[in-house]
mmCIF file of C-alpha atoms in Angstrom:
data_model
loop_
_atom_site.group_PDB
_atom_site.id
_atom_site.type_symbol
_atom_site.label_atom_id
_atom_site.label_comp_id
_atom_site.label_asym_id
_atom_site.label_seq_id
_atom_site.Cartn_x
_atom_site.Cartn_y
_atom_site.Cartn_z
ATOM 1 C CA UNK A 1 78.287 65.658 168.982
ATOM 2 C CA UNK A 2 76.908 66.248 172.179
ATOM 3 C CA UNK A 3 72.923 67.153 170.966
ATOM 4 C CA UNK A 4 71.377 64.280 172.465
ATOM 5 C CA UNK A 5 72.204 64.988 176.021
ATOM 6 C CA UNK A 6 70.868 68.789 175.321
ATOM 7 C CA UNK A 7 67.448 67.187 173.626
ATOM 8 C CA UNK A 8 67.521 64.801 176.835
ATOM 9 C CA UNK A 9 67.908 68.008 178.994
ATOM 10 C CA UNK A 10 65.045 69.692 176.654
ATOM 11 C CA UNK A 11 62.549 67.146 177.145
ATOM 12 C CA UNK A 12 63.325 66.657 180.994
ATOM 13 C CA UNK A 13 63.091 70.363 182.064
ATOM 14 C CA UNK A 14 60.225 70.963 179.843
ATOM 15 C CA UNK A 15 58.234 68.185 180.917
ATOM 16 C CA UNK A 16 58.483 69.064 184.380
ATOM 17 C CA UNK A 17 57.251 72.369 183.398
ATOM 18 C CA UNK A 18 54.388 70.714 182.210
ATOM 19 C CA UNK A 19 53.367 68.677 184.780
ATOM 20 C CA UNK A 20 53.495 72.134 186.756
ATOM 21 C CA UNK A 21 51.105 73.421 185.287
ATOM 22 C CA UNK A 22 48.720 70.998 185.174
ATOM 23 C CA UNK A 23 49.833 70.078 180.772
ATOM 24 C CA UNK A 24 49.865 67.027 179.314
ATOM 25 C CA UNK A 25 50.698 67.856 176.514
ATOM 26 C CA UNK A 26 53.442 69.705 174.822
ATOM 27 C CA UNK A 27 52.813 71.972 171.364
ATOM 28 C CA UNK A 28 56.101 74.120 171.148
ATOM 29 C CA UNK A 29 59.020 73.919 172.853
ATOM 30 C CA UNK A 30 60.627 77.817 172.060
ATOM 31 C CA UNK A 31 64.891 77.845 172.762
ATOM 32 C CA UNK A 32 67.299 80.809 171.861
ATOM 33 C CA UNK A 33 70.900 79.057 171.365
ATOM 34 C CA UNK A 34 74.209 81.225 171.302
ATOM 35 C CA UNK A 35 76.703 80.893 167.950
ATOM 36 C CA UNK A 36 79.549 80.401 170.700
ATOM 37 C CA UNK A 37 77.531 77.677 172.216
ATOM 38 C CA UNK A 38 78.840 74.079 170.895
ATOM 39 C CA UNK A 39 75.746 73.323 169.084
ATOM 40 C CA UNK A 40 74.814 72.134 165.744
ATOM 41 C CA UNK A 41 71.320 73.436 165.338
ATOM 42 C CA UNK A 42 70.370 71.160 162.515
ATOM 43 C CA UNK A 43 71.513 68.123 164.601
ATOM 44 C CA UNK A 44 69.464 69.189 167.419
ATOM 45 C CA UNK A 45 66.183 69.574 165.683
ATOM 46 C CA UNK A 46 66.841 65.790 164.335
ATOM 47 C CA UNK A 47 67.625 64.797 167.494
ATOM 48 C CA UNK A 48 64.299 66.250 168.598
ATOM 49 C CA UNK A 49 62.434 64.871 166.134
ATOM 50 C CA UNK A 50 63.677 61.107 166.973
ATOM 51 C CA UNK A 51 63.832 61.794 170.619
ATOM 52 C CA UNK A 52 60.414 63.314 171.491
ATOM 53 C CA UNK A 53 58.789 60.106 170.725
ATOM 54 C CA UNK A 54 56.917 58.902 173.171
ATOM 55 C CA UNK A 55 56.577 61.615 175.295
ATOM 56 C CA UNK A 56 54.640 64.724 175.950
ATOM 57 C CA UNK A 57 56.639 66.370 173.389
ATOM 58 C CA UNK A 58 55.443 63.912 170.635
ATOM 59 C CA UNK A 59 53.699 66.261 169.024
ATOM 60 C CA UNK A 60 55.964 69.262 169.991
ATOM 61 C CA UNK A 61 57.789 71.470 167.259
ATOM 62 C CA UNK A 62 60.943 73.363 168.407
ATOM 63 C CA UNK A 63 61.102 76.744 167.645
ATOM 64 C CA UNK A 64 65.094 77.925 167.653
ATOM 65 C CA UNK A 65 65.920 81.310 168.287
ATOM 66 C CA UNK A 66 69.808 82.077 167.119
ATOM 67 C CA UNK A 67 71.719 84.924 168.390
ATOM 68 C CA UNK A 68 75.294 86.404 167.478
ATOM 69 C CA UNK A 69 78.292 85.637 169.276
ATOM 70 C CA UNK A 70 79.440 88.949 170.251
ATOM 71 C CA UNK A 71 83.065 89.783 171.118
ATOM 72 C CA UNK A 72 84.308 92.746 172.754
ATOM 73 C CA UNK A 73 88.016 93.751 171.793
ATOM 74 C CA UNK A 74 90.321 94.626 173.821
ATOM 75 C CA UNK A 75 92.496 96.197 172.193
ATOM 76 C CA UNK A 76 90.808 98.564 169.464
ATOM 77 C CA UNK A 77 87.468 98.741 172.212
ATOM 78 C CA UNK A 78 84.874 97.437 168.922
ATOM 79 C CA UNK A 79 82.483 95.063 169.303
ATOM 80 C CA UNK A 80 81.942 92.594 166.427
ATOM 81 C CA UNK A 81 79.142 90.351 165.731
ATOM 82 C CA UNK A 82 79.311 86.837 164.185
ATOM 83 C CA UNK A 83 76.836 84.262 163.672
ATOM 84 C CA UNK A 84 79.244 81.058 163.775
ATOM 85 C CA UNK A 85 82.243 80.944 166.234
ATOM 86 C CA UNK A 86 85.107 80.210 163.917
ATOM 87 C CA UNK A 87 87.166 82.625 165.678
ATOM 88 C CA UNK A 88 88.429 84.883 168.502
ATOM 89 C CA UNK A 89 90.214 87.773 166.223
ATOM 90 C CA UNK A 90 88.775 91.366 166.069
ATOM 91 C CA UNK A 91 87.731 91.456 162.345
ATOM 92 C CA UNK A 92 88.510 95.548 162.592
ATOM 93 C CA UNK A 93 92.266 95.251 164.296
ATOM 94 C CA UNK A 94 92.907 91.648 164.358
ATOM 95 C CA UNK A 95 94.093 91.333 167.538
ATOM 96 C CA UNK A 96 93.120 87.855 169.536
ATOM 97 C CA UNK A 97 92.627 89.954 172.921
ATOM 98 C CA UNK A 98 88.746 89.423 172.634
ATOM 99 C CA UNK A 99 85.579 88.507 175.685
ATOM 100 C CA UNK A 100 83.323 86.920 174.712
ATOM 101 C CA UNK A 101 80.533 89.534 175.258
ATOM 102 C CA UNK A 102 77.254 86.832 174.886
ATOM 103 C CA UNK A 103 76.328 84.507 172.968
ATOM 104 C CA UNK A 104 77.042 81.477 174.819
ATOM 105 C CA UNK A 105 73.322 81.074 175.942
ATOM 106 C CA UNK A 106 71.315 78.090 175.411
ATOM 107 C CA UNK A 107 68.158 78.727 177.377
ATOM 108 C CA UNK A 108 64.584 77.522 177.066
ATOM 109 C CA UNK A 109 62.548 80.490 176.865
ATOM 110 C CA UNK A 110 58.708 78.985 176.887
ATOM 111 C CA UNK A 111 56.414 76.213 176.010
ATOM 112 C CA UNK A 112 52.935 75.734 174.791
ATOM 113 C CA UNK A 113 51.164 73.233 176.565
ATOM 114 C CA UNK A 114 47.550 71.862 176.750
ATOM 115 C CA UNK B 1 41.475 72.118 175.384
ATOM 116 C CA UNK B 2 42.662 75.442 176.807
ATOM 117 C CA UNK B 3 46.340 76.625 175.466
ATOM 118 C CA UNK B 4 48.712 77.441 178.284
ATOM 119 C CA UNK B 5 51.618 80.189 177.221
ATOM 120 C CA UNK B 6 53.955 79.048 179.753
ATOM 121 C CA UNK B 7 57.232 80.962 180.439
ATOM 122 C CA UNK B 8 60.138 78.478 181.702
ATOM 123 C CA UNK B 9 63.159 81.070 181.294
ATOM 124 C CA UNK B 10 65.658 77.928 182.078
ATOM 125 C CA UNK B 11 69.352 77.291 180.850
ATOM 126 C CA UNK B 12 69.273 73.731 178.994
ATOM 127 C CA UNK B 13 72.161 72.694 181.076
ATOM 128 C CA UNK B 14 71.098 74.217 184.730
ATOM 129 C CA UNK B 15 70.832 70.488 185.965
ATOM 130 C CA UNK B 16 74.302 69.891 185.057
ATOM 131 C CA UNK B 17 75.545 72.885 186.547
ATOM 132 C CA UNK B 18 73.704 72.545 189.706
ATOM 133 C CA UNK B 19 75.104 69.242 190.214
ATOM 134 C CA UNK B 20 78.639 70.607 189.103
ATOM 135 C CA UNK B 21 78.314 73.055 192.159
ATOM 136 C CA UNK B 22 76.991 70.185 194.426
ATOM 137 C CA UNK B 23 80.155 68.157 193.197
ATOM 138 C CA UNK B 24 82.517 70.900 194.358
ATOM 139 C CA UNK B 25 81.030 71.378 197.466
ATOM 140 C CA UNK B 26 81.851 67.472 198.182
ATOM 141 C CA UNK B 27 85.056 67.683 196.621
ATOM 142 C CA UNK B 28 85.790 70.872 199.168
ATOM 143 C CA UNK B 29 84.728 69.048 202.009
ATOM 144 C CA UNK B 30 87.003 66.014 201.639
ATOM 145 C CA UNK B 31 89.549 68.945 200.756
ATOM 146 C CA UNK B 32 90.374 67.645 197.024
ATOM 147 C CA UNK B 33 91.784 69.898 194.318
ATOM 148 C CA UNK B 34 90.011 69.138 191.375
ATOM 149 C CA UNK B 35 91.352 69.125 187.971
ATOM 150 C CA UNK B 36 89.391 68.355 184.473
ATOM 151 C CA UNK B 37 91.892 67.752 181.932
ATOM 152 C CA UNK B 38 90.884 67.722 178.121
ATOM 153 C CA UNK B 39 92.258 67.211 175.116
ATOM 154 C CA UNK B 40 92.145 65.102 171.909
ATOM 155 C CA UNK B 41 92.183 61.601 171.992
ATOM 156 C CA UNK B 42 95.984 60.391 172.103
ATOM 157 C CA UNK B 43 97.741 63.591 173.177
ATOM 158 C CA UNK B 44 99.135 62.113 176.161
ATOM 159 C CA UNK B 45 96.355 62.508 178.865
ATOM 160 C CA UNK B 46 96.945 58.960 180.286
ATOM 161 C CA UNK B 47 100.757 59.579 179.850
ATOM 162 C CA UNK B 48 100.665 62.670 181.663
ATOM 163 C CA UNK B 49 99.064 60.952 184.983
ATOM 164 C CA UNK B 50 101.209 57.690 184.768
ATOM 165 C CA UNK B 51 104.284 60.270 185.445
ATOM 166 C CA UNK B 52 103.217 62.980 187.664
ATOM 167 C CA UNK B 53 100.866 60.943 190.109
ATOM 168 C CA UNK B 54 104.180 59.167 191.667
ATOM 169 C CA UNK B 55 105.895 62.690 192.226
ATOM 170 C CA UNK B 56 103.257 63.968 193.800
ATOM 171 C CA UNK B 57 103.205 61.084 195.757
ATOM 172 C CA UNK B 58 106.520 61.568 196.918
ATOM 173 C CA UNK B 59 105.263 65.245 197.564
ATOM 174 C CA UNK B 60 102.617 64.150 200.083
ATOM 175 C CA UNK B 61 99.712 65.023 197.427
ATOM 176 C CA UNK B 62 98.385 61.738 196.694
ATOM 177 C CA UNK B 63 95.578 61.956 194.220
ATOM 178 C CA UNK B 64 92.581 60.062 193.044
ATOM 179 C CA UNK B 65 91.557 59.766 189.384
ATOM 180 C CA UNK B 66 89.148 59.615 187.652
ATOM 181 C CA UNK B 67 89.108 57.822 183.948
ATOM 182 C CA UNK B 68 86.189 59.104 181.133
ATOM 183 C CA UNK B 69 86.369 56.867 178.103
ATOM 184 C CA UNK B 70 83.957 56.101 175.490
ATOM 185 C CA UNK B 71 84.821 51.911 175.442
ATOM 186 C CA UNK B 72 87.123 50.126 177.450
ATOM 187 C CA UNK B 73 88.938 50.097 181.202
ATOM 188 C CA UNK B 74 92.368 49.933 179.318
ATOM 189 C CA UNK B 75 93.070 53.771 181.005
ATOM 190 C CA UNK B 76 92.359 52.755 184.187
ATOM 191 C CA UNK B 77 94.337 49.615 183.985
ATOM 192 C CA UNK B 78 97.272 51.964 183.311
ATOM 193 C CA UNK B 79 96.774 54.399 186.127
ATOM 194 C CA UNK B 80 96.144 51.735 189.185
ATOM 195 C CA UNK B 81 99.472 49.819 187.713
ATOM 196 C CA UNK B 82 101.135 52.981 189.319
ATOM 197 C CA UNK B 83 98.981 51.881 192.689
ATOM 198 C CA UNK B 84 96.524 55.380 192.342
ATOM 199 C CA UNK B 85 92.928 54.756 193.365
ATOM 200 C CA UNK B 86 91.635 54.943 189.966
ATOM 201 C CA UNK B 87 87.680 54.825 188.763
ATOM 202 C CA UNK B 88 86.845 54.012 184.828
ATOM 203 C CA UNK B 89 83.643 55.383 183.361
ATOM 204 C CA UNK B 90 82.341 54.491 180.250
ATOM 205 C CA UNK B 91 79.774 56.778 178.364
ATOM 206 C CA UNK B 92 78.820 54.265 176.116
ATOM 207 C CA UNK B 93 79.497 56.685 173.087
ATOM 208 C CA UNK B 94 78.743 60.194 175.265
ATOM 209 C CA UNK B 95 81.220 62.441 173.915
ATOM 210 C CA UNK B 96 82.127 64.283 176.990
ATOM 211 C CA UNK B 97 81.903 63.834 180.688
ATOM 212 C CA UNK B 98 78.758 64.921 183.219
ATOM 213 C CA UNK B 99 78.327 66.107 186.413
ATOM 214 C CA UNK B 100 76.162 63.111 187.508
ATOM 215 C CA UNK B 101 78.370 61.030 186.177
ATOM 216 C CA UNK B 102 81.379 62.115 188.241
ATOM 217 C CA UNK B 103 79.527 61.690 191.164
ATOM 218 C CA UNK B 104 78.597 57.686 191.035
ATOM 219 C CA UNK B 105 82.071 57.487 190.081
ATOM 220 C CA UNK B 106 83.092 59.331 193.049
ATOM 221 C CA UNK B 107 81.041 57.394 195.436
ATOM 222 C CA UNK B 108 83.158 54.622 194.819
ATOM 223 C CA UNK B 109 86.936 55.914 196.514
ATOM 224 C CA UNK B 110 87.687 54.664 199.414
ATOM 225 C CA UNK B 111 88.921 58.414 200.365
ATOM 226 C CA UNK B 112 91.917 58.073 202.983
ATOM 227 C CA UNK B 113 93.747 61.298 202.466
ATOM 228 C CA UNK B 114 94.490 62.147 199.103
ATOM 229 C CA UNK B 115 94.511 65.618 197.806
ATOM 230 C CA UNK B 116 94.253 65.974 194.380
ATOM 231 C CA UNK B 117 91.344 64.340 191.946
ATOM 232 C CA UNK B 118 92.217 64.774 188.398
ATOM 233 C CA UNK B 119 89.405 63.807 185.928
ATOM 234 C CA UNK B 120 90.181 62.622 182.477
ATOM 235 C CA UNK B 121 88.049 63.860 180.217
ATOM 236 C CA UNK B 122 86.743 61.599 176.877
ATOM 237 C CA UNK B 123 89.344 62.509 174.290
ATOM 238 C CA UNK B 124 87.338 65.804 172.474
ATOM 239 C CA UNK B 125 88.559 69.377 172.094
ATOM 240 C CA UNK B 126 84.788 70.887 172.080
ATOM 241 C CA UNK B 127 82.117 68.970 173.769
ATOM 242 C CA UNK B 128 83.660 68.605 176.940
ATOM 243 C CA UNK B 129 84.322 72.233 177.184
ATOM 244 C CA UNK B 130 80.762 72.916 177.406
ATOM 245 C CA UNK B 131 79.888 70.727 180.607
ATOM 246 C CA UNK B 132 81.172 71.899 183.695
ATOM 247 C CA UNK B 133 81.615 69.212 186.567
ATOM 248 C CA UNK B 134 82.637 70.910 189.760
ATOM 249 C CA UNK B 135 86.297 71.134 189.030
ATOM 250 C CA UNK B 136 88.578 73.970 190.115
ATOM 251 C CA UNK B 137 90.795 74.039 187.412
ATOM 252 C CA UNK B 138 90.457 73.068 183.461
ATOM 253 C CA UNK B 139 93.285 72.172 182.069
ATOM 254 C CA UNK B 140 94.015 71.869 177.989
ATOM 255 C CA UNK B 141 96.398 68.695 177.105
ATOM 256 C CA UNK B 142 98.173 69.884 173.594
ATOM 257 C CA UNK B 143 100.713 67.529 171.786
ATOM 258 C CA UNK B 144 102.948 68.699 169.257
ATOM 259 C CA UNK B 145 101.771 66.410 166.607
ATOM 260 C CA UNK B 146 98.382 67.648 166.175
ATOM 261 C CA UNK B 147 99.591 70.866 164.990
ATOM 262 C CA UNK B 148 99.737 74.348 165.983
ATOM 263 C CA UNK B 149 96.254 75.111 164.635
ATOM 264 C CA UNK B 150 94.455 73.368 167.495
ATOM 265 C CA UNK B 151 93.955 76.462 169.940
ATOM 266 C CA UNK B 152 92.630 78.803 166.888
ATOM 267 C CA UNK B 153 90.283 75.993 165.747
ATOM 268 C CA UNK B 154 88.707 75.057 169.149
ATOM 269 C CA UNK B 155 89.145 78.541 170.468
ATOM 270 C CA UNK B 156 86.932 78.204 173.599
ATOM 271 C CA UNK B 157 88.978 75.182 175.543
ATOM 272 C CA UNK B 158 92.170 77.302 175.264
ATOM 273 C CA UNK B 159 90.681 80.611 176.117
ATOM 274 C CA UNK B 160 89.484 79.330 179.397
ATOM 275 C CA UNK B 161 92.188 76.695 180.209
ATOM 276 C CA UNK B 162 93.715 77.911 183.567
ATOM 277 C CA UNK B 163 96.716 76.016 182.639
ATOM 278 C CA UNK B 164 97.639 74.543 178.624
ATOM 279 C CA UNK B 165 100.466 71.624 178.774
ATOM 280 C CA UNK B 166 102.173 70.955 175.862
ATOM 281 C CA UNK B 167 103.290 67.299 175.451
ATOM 282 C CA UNK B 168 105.650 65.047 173.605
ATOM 283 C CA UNK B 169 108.124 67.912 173.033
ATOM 284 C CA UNK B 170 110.796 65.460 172.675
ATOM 285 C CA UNK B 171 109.726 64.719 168.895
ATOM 286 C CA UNK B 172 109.490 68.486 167.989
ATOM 287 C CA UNK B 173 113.076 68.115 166.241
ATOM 288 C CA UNK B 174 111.146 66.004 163.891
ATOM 289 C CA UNK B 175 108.339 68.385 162.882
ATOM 290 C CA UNK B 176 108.578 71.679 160.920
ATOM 291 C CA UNK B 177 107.443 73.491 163.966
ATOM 292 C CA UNK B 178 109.170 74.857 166.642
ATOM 293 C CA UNK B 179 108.094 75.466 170.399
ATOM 294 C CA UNK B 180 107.647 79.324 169.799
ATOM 295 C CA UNK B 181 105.236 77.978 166.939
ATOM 296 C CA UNK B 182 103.067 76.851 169.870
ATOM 297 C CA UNK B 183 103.201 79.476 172.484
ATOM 298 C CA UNK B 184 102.565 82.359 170.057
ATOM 299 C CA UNK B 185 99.019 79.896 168.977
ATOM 300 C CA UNK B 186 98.505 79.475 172.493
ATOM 301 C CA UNK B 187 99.100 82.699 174.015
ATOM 302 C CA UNK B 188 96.819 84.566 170.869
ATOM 303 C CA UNK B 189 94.322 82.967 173.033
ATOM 304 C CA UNK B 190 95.175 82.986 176.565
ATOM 305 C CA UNK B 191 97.088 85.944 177.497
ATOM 306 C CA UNK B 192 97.894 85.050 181.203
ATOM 307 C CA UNK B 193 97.962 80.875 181.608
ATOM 308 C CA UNK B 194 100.641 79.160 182.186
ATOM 309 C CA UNK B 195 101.895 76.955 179.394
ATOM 310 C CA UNK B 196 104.302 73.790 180.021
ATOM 311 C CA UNK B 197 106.340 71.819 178.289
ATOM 312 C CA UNK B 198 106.863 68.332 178.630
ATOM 313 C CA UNK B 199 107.980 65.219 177.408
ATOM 314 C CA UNK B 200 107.615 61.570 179.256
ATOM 315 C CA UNK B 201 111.723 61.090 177.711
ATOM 316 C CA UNK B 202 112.812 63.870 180.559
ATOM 317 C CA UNK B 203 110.955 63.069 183.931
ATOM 318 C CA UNK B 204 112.200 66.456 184.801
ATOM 319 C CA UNK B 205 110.205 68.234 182.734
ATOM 320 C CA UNK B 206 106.656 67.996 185.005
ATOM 321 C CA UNK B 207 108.360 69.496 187.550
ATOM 322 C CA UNK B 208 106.890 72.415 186.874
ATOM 323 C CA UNK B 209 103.450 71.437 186.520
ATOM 324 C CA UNK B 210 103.118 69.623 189.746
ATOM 325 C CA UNK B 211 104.433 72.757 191.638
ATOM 326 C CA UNK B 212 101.988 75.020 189.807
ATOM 327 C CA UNK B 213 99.579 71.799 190.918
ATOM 328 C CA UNK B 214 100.407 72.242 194.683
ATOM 329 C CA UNK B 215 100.500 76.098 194.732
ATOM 330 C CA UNK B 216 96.767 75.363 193.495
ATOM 331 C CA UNK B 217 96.080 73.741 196.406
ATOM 332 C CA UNK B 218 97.917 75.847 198.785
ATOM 333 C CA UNK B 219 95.837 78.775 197.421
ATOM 334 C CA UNK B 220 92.555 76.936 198.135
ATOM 335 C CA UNK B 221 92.621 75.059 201.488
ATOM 336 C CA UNK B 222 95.611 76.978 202.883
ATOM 337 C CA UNK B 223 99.028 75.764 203.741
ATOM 338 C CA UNK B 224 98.284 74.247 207.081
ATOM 339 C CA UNK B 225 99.044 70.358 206.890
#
């Protein structure tokens, strides 16, 4: 739904990363994206693809790290791991009292530039 | 050409944040409680303002608003009928609101001394629960006919709602679900927020809300008039 604004942020921040350091050119663009972030991963690599025409990242490939959504109950004290956010239960006691421990992130952790 | 490994360590939506923060430091200045209210499109967002902006009027909060919509100005058409000071953006297909966006819109009040802004949010249970846009308080728009599913299905909206309305209450004798139905969805969730009930039928019913609305303010810039 909302991919194209992140790509847009991507390409933005990255670029001016770039330019920092004297790039022109972009080679990798490496991200680590939560499960309980709102993202679609496949729809943000095509949105990368169409989007990076045309600028330094034309040539770029995304690398996309994934990490759990981790939720820390409440009520029993276990932490459970999940991969997609389809849910605040505790799988072990079932009770909805959860935090979301991490797994929210959506960071850019490097680029490869030349 | 030399390869540069270079470390950037940035959250994707830092920009948006920062200018979130920058937006609440305006909207503090002018002394504006700030609300972002979401929900799906139809569930009585639009409704909601029409009715409570003229009590709070008559409370001596008058508020500014803000209107997100995908197409159209038919929102905002609605809300300065009622005489509010009333900004329309359209995202052109954006699914959610921005930060920057929210503050062109802004620019254009002519603030006198209103005291509450209330952003409408593009009609969208998840994507505008990922963009934060200086507000003080989120608040989750639920209407009866979309079911009692909705908090368990977009999970993250209604665990971090300060406040979850429930509207068109009036037509709950016609569904096979009862107002308990709701609150035990809503409060599997959200332990602690409060949760309203209203229905544009009984004017009395938003009441409530617009004192939980003013106690908001009180609790931020003080009761001194």
């Amino acid at each position: 739904m909302h991919e194209a604004s992140i790509v847009q942020e991507i390409i933005d921040i990255t670029t001016e990363q770039a330019k920092q350091n004297n790039a022109h050119k972009i080679l990798e663009v490496e991200i680590t994206v939560g499960a309980g972030a709102m993202i679609e991963t496949d729809l943000l690599a095509s949105a990368f693809d169409i989007m990076k025409g045309e600028t330094m990242l034309e040539e770029a490939v995304l690398k996309i790290n994934k990490v759990n959504l981790k939720l820390h109950c409440l009520n029993c004290g276990k932490i459970s791991e999940s991969d997609k956010m389809v849910s605040m239960e505790c799988p072990y006691c079932h009770s909805f009292e959860t935090i979301i421990e991490s797994g929210r992130e959506m960071l850019i952790n490097k680029i490869i530039a030349e | 050409m030399e390869l540069k490994d270079i470390n950037v360590n940035i959250p994707i939506l830092s920009k948006n944040i920062k200018e979130g923060e920058n937006n609440k430091k305006i909207f503090e200045s002018k002394k504006l409680l700030t609300i972002n209210l979401i929900s799906s499109p139809g569930s009585g967002k639009t409704t909601l303002l029409e009715n409570i902006t003229p009590i709070l009027n008559e409370k001596g909060f008058s508020s500014l608003v803000i209107e997100g919509d995908i197409a159209t100005t038919r929102d905002a058409e609605r809300i300065n009928k009622k005489d509010i000071k009333c900004v329309q953006i359209n995202t052109h297909g954006i699914c959610h609101l921005e930060s920057k966006m929210i503050r062109k819109a802004f620019e254009q009040f002519n603030i006198k001394n209103e005291k509450i802004l209330f952003i409408e949010n593009v009609g969208n249970l998840v994507c505008p629960a990922e963009f934060y846009l200086g507000e003080h308080e989120k608040v989750a728009i639920l209407s009866v006919t979309e079911g009692e599913d909705k908090p368990e299905k977009y999970p993250l909206l209604f665990k971090e709602a300060s406040c979850i309305l429930l509207t068109k209450v009036d037509l709950l004798p016609f569904l096979d679900l009862s107002e308990e139905d709701f609150i035990l969805e809503i409060r599997k969730l959200n332990k602690n927020s409060p949760i309203f009930l209203v229905s544009k039928k009984d004017k009395n019913s938003y009441h409530k809300f617009v004192e939980w609305l003013i106690q908001k303010y009180f609790s931020i810039f003080g009761e001194a008039q």
